Coordinates of C-alpha atoms in Angstrom, one line a residue:
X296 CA 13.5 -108.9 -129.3
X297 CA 16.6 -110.6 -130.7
X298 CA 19.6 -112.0 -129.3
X299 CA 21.5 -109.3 -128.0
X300 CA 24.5 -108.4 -125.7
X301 CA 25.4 -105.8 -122.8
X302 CA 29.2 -104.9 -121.9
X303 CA 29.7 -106.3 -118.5
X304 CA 30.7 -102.4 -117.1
X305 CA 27.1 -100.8 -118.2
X306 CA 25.3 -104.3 -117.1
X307 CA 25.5 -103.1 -113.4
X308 CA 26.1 -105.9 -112.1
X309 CA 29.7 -106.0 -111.7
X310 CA 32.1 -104.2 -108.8
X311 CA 34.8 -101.0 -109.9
X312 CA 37.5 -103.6 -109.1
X313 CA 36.0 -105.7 -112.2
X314 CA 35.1 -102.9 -114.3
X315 CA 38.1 -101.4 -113.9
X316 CA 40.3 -104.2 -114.6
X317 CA 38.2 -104.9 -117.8
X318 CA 38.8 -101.6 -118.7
X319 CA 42.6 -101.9 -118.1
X320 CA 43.0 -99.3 -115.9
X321 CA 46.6 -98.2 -115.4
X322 CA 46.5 -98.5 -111.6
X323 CA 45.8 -102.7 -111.7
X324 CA 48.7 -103.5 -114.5
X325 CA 50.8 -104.5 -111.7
X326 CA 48.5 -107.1 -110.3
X327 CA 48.2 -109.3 -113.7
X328 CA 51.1 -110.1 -116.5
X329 CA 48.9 -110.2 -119.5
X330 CA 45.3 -109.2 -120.5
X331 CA 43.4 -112.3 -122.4
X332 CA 43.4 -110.9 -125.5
X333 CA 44.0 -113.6 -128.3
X334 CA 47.3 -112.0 -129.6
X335 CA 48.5 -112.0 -126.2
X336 CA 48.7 -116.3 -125.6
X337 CA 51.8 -116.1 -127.4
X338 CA 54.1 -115.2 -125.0
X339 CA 51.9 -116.4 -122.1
X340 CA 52.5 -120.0 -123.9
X341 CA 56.8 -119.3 -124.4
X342 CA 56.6 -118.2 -120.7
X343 CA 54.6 -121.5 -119.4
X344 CA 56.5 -123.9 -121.4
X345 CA 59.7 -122.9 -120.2
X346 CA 58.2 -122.5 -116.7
X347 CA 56.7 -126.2 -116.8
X348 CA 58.6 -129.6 -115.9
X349 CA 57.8 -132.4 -117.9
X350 CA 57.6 -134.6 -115.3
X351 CA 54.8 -132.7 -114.0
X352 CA 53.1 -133.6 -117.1
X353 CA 53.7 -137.9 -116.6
X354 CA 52.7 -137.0 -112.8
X355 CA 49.2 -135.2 -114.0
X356 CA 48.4 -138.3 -116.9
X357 CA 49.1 -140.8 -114.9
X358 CA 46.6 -139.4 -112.1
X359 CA 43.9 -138.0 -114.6
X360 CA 43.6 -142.1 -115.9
X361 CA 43.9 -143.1 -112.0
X362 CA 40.9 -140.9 -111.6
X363 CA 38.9 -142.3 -114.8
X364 CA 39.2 -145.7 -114.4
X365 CA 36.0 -146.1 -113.4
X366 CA 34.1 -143.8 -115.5
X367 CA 32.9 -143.8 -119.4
X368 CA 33.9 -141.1 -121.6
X369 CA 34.3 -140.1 -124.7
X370 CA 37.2 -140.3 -127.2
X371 CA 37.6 -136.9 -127.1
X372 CA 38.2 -136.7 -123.5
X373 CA 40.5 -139.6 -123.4
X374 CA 42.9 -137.9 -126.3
X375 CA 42.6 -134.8 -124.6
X376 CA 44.1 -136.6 -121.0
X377 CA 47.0 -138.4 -123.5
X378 CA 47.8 -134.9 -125.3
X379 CA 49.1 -133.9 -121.6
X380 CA 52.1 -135.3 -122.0
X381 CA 53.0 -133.5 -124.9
X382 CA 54.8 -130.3 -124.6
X383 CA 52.8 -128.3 -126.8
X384 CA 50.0 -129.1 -124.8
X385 CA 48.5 -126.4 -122.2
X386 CA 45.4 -126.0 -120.5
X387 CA 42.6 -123.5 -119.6
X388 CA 41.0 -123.6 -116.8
X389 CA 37.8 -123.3 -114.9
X390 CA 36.8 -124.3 -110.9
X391 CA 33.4 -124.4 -109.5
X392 CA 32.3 -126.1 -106.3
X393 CA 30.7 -129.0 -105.7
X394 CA 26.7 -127.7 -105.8
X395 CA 24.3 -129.9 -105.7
X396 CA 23.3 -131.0 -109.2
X397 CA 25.6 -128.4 -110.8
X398 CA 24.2 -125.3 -108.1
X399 CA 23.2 -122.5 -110.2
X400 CA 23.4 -121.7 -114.1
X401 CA 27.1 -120.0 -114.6
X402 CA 28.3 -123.6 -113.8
X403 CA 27.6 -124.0 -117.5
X404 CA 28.9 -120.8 -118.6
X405 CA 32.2 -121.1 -116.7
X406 CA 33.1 -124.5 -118.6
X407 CA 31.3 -123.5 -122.3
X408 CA 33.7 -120.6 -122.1
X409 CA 36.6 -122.9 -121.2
X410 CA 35.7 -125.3 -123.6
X411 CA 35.2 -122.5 -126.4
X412 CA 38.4 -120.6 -125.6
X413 CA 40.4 -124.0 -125.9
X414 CA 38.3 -124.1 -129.3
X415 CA 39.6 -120.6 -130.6
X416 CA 43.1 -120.9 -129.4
X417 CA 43.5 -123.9 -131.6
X418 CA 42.4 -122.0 -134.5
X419 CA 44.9 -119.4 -133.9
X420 CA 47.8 -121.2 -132.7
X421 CA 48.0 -124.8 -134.8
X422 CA 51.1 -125.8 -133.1
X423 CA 48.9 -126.0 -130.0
X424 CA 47.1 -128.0 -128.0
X425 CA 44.4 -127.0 -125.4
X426 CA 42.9 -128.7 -123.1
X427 CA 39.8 -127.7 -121.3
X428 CA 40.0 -128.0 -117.8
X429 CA 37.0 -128.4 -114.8
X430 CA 38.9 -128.2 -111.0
X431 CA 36.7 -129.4 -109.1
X432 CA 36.7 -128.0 -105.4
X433 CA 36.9 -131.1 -103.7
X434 CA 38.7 -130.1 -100.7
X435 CA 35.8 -126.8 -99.5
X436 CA 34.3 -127.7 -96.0
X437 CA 31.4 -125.3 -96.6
X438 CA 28.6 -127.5 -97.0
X439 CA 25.9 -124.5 -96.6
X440 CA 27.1 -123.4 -99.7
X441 CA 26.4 -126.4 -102.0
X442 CA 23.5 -128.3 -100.2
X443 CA 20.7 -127.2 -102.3
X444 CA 19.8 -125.4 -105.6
X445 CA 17.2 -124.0 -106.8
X446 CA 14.4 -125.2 -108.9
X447 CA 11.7 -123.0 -110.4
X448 CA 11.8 -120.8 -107.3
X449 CA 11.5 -123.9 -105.0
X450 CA 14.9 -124.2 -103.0
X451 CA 16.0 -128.4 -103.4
X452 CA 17.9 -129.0 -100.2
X453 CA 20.3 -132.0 -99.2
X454 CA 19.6 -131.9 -95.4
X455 CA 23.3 -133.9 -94.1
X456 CA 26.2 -133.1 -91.3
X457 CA 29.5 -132.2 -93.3
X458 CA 32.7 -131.9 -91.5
X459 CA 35.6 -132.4 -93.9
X460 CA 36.5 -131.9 -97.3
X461 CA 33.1 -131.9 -99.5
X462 CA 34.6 -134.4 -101.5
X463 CA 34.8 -137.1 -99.8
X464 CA 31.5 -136.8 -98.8
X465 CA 28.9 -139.6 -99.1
X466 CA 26.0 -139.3 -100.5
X467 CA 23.7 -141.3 -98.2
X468 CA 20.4 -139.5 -97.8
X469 CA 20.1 -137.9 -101.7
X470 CA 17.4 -140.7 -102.5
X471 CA 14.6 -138.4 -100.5
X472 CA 16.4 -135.5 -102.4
X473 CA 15.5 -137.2 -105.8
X474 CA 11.9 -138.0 -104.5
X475 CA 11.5 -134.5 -104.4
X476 CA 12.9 -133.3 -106.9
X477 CA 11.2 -135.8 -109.5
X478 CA 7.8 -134.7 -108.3
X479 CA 8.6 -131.1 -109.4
X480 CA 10.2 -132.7 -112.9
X481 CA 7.0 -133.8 -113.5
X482 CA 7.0 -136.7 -117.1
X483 CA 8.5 -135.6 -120.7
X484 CA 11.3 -136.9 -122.2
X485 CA 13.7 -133.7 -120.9
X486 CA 12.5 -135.0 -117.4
X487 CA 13.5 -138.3 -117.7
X488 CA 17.2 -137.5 -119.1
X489 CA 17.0 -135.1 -116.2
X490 CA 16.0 -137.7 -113.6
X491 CA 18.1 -140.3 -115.2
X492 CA 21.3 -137.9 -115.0
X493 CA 20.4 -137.5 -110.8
X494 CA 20.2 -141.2 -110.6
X495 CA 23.4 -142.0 -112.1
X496 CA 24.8 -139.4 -110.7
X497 CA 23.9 -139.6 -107.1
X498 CA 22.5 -142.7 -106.3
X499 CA 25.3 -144.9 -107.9
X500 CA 28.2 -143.4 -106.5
X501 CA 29.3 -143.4 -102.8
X502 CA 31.0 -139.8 -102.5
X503 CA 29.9 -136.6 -103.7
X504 CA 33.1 -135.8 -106.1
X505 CA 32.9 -139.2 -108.2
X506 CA 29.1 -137.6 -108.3
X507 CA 30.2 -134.6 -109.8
X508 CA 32.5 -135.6 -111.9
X509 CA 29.6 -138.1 -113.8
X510 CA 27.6 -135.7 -114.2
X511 CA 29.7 -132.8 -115.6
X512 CA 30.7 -135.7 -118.0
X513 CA 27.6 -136.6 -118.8
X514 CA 27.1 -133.2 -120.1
X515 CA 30.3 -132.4 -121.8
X516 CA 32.3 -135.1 -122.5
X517 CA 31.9 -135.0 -126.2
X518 CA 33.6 -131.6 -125.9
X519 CA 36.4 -133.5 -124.6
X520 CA 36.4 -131.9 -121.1
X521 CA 38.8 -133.0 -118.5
X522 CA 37.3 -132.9 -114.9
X523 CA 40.2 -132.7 -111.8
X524 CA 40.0 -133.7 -108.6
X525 CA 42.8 -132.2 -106.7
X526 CA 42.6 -134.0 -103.2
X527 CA 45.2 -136.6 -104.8
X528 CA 48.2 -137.7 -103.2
X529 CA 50.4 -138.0 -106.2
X530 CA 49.4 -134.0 -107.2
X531 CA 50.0 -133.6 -104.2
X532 CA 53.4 -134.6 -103.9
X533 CA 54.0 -132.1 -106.2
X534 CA 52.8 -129.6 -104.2
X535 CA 55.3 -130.4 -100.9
X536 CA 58.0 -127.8 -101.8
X537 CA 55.4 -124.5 -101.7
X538 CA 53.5 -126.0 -99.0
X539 CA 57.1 -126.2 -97.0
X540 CA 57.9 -122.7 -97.8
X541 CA 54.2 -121.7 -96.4
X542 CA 54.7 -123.4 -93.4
X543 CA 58.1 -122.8 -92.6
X544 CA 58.2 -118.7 -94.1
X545 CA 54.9 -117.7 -94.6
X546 CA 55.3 -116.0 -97.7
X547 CA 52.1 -116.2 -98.8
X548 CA 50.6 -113.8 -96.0
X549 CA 53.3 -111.4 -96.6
X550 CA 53.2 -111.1 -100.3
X551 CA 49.4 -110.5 -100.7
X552 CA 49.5 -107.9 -97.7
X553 CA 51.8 -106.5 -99.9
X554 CA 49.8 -106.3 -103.1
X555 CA 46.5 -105.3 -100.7
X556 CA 47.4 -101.8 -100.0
X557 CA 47.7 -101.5 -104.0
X558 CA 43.9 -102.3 -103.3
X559 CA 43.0 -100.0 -100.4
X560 CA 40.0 -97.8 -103.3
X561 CA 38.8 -101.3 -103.6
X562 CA 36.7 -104.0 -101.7
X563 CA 39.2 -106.0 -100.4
X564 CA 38.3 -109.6 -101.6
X565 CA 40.2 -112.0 -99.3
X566 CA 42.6 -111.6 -96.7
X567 CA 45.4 -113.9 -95.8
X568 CA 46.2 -116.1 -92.8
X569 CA 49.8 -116.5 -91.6
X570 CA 49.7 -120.1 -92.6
X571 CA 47.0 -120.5 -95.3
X572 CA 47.0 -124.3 -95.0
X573 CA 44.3 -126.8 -93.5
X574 CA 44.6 -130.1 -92.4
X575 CA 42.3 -132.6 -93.6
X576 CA 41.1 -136.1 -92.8
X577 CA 37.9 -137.8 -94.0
X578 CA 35.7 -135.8 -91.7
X579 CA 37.8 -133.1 -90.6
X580 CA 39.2 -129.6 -92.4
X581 CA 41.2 -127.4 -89.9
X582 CA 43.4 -124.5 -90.2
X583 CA 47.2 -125.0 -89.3
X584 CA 48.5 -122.4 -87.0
X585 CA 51.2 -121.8 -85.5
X586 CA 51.4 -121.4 -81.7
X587 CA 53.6 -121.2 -78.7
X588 CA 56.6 -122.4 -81.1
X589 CA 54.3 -125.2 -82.2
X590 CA 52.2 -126.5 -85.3
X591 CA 48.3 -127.0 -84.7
X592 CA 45.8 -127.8 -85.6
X593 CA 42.4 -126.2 -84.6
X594 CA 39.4 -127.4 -82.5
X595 CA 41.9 -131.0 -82.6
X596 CA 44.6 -132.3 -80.3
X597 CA 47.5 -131.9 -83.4
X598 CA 50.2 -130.5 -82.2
X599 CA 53.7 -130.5 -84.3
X600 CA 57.3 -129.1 -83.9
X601 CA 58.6 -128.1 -87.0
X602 CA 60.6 -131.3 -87.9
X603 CA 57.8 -133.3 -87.2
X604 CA 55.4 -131.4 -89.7
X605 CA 57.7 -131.5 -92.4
X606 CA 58.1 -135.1 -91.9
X607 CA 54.1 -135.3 -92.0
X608 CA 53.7 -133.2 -95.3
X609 CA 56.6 -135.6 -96.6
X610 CA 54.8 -138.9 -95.8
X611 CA 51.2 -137.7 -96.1
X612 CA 51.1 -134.7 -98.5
X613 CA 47.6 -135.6 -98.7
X614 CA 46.6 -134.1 -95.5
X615 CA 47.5 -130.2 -96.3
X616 CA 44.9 -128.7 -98.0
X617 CA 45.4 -124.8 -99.3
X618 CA 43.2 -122.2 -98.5
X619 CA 41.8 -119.7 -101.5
X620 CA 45.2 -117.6 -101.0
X621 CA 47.3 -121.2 -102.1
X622 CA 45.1 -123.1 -103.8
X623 CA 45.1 -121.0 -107.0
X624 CA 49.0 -121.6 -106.9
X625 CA 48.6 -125.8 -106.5
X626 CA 46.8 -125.5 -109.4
X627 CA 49.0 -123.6 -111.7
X628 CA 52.1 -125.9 -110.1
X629 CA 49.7 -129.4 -111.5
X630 CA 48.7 -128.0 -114.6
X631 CA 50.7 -126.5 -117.7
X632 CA 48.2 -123.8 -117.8
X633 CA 47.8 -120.7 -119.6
X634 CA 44.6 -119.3 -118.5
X635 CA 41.7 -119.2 -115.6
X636 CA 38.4 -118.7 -115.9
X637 CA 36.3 -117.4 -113.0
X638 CA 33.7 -114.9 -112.1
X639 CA 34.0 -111.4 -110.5
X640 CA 34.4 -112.7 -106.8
X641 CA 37.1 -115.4 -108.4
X642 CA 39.1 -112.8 -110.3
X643 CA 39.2 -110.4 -107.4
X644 CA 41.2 -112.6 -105.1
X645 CA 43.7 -113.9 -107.9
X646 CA 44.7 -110.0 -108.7
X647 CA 45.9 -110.8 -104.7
X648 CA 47.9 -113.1 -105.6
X649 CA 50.8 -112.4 -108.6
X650 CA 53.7 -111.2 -106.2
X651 CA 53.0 -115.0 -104.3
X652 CA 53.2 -116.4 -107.6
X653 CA 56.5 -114.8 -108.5
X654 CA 57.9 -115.4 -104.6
X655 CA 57.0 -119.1 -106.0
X656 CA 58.6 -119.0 -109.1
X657 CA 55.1 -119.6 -110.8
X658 CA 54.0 -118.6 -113.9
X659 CA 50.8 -116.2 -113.2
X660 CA 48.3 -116.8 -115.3
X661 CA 45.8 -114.9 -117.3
X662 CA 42.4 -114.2 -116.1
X663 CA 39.4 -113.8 -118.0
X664 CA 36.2 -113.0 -116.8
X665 CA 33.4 -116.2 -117.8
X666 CA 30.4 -115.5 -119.6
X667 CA 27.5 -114.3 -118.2
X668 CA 24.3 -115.1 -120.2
X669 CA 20.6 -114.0 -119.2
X670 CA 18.1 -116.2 -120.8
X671 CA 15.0 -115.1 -122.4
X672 CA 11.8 -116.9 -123.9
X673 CA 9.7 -116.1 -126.6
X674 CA 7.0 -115.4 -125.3
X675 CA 9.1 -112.9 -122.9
X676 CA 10.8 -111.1 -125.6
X677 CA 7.4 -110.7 -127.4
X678 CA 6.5 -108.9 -123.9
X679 CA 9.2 -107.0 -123.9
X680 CA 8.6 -105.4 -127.5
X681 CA 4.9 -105.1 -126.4
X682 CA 5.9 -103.0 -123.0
X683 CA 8.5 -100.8 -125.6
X684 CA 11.4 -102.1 -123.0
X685 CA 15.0 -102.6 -124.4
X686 CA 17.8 -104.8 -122.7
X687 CA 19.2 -102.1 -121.4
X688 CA 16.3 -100.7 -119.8
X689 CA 15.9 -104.6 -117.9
X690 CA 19.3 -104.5 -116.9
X691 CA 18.5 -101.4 -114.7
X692 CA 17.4 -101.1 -111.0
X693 CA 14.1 -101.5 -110.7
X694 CA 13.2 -98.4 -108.7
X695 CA 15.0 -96.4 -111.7
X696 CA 13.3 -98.4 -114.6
X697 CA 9.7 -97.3 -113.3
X698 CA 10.5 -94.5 -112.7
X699 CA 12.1 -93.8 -116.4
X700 CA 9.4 -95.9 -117.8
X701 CA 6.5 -93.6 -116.4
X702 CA 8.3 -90.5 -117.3
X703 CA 8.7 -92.0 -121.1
X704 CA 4.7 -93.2 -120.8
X705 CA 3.6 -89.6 -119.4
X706 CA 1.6 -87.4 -121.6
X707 CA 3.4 -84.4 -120.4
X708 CA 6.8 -83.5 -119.2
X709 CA 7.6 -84.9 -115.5
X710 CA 11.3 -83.9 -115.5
X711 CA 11.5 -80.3 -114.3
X712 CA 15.2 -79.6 -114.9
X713 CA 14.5 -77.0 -117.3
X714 CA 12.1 -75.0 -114.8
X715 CA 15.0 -75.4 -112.0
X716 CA 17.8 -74.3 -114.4
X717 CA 15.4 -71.0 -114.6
X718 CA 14.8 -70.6 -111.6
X719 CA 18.7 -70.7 -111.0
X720 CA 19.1 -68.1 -113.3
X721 CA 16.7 -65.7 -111.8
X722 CA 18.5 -66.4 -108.3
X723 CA 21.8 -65.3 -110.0
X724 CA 20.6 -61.9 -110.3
X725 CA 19.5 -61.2 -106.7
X726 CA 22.8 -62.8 -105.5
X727 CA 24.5 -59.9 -108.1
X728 CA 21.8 -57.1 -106.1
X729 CA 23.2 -59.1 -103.1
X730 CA 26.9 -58.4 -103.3
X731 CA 26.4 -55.0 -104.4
X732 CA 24.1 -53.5 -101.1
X733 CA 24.3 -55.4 -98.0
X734 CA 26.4 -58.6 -98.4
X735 CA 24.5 -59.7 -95.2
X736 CA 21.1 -60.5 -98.0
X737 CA 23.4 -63.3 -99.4
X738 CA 22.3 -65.5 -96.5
X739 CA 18.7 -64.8 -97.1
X740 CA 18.7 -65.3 -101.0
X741 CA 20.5 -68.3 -100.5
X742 CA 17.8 -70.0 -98.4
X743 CA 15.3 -69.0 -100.4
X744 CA 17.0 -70.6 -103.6
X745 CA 17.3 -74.0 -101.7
X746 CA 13.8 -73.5 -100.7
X747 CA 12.3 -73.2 -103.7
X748 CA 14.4 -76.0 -105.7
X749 CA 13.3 -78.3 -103.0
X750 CA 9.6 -77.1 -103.9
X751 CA 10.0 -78.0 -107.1
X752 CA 12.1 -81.3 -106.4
X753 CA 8.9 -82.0 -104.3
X754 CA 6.3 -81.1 -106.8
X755 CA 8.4 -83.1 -109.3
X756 CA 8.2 -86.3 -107.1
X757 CA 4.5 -85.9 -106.4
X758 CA 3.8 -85.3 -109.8
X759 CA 6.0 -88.5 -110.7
X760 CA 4.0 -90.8 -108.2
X761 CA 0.6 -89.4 -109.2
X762 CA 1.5 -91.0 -113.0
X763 CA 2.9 -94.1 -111.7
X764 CA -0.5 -94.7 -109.9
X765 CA -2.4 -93.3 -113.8
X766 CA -0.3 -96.1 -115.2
X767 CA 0.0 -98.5 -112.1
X768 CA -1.3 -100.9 -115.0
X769 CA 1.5 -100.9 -117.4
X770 CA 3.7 -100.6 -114.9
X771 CA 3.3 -103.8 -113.0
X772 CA 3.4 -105.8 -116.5
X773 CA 7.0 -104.0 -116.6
X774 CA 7.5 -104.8 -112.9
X775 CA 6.3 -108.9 -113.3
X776 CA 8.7 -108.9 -116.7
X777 CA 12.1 -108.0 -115.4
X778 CA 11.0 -110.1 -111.8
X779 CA 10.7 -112.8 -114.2
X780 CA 14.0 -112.2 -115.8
X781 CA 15.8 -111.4 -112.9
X782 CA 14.4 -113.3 -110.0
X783 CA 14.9 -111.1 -106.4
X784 CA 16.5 -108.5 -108.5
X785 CA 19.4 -110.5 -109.2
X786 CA 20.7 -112.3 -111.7
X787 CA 19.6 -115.2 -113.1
X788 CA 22.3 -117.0 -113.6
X789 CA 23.5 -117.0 -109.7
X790 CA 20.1 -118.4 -108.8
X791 CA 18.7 -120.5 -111.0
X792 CA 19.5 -124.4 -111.7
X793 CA 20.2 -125.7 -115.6
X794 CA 17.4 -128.5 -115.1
X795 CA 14.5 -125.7 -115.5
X796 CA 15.7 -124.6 -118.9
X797 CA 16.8 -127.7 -119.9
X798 CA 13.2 -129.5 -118.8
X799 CA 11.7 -127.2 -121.7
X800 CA 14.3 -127.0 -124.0
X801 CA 16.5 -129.6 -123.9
X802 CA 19.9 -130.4 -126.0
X803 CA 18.9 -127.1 -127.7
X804 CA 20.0 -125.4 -124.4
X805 CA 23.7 -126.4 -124.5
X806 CA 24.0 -126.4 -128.1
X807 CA 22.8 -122.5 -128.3
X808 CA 25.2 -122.2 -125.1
X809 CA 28.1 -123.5 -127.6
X810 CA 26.8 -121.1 -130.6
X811 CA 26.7 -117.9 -128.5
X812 CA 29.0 -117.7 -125.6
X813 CA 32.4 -115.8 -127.1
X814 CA 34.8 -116.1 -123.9
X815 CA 37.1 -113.1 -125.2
X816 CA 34.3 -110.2 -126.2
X817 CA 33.9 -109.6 -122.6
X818 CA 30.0 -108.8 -123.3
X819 CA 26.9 -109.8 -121.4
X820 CA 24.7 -112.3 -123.7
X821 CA 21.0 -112.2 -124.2
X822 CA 19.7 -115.4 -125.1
X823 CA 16.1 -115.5 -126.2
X824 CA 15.1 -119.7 -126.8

């Protein structure tokens, strides 16, 4: 089978909220200010330069080299830190949390679509220059969330107490993690770049965010990507005015309440606190609340008056750390950005968020769905064509793919619509003897219809399970195929690491990454290696 593509609404594997917003439904326009279409940066790059001091700019540089100086990188990256402080400079952005060894495979996919976007923008708009952006999320607490990935169905897990911001984390105790992880690696020369890249990574830096940012890179400096840590002081500072207004007006909780009932036929991604703030120390990450006319701090013995907390964001900006409702709006206040990049989860809280934006004074963004590749061998395409299976037919629920598949397989006709839609019409005529003698029968003929379509519903599904056990055979080799290709009926991508593709295919599994992924064309990629 060849390359191919899916849309994202037939893939299954996205919510209404995102297929609806993909298709522009009328009822979300109020919740974004521009689709990412290509013609449509034009305005969205008028709006953000004159919504954009410059001395947010010389604030950004000057951290972005604070936070380099002890790294190698490429040219690329380096001219693309310097081009900040130009004014026809702007940004796109992705953000991804700190999983260990890069956590699952859409890692890659959220930054080659940033990175390609930046690519295509610069074709269009020459007077331009885009910068592709990696946040990293320094500041989450959740450690369960990032402590492992997965390696050729084998879960790799960093077994470690974590308390504050992820971070600042050390990374004591990922030696045994290597161990392990080697052994499964196995020798080639894929394994050694891949063990190399662990080593460096991990075992030569002291906190988990200096980690990170080696090894993302490692991978993709020579696409000039710039990596941000946002737990900075100077950024920060930057940052005091909104987190003031949070804390003193709580305008964040009222706005998104706001936009949530505009939400109420949807899933309801996130839901606001009153103060959407934590406090952080080295091993500590604690809401702020605000109690008994009194700021605290939970499971601590902070306690503020309002002065006193305004004097501490003042001195020691550092220490505030926003939730997901605010931390999409530090971002957009650091960075002259035009456009984030996230998955379906991501993009579902930020259509939250617009009216907080414009209660800020912020420009909103666009938002643009990442790519979402599912990559194929060979050998499993060739199975594929052998089994008569297309894409689409993978894509589907398993139960409903057997099913199909053993009706297509059958030697006769298992679907007995047609014999249902007769027996329907032979029904209409006693219900017509019905009305006319003793309107009483209607009762009767009606249970009798129901009775017999469930008789042959029943026959139908007995018939359809005798077949699936003639071609049990077949069928499993269609079953172990799509298992393969989506492990625990889910999708690849969300479970398994890079370092398994990469072990067999090496550089050619970025660079076919780079060749494929088109961040605009909203389409689900096949990738067959």
């Amino acid at each position: 089978m060849p390359s191919d593509c899916i849309s994202y609404q037939k893939s299954g594997y996205f919510s209404k909220l995102m297929n609806d917003y993909l298709d522009e439904k009328t009822n979300l326009k109020a919740l974004y200010s521009r689709f990412p279409k290509l013609e449509n940066f034009s305005e969205q790059i008028q709006e953000k330069h004159s919504n954009f001091p410059f001395k947010n700019r010389e604030l950004l540089v000057d951290s972005l080299k604070k936070q380099y100086q002890n790294f190698k990188t490429s040219e690329t990256t380096l001219n693309n830190i310097k081009l900040l402080n130009e004014e026809n400079t702007f940004t796109i952005t992705t953000g991804h949390q700190l999983n260990l060894f890069t956590g699952p495979l859409y890692f890659l996919y959220k930054i080659i679509s940033t990175i390609n976007l930046c690519e295509q923008l610069k074709k269009e708009y020459p007077n331009q220059n885009f910068v592709p952006i990696y946040w990293m999320a320094t500041e989450d607490h959740d450690f369960e969330e990032i402590n492992h990935f997965w390696f050729k169905g084998k879960k790799i897990t960093w077994q470690k107490e974590s308390f504050g911001p992820v971070g600042r984390l050390s990374t004591n105790g990922l030696k045994e993690v290597f161990e392990q992880f080697s052994t499964e690696l196995g020798i080639g020369e894929n394994a050694t770049y891949l063990k190399d890249l662990f080593i460096k990574g991990y075992l030569e830096h002291s906190n988990l965010a200096d980690a990170t940012r080696y090894i993302a890179n490692e991978i993709f400096k020579e696409k000039g990507l710039v990596i941000l840590d946002g737990d900075d002081k100077n950024l920060k500072q930057l940052f005091i005015p909104y987190a003031k207004e949070e804390l003193v007006n709580q305008t964040s909780s009222e706005e998104v309440l706001k936009t949530n009932e505009l939400l109420t036929k949807y899933k309801i991604q996130v839901n606001p606190r009153e103060i959407n703030l934590f406090y952080i120390e080295d091993n500590l990450r604690e809401r702020i609340v605000f109690e008994d006319n009194s700021y605290k701090v939970l499971n601590t013995n902070y306690a503020f008056s309002e002065s006193e907390i305004l004097a501490e964001l003042e001195n020691h900006p550092e220490k505030f750390s926003p939730n997901v409702i605010l931390r999409p709006l530090y971002q957009e206040v650091i960075l002259p950005n035009l456009c984030y990049i996230g998955g379906g989860g991501e993009l579902a809280y930020w259509l939250e968020l617009k009216s907080n934006f414009e209660a800020n004074n912020v420009t909103f963004p666009m938002l643009l769905l990442r790519n979402s590749v599912l990559i194929a061998t060979e050998k499993q395409a060739e199975k594929a064509d052998k089994l008569e299976l297309t894409w689409t037919d993978l894509f589907s629920k398993q139960q409903d793919l057997i099913s199909n598949k053993t009706k297509e397989l059958s030697n006769f006709d298992i679907d007995f619509t047609s014999q249902k839609e007769h027996l329907k019409k032979q029904f209409e005529n006693l219900y017509e003897i019905a009305v006319k003698t003793d309107k009483s029968f209607i009762g009767a003929v009606k249970a009798q219809e129901v009775k017999q379509i469930k008789g042959l519903e029943n026959l139908e599904k007995r018939l359809l399970k005798a077949e699936k056990r003639i071609l049990a055979e077949k069928l499993e080799r269609i079953t172990s195929l799509q298992n393969e290709l989506f492990p625990k009926q889910s999708l690849q991508e969300r479970k398994a690491n890079f370092s398994e593709y990469y072990l067999e295919f090496g550089t050619e599994l970025i660079d076919k990454l780079f060749e494929e992924l088109k961040p605009l064309e909203n389409e689900f990629s096949i990738l067959v290696l």
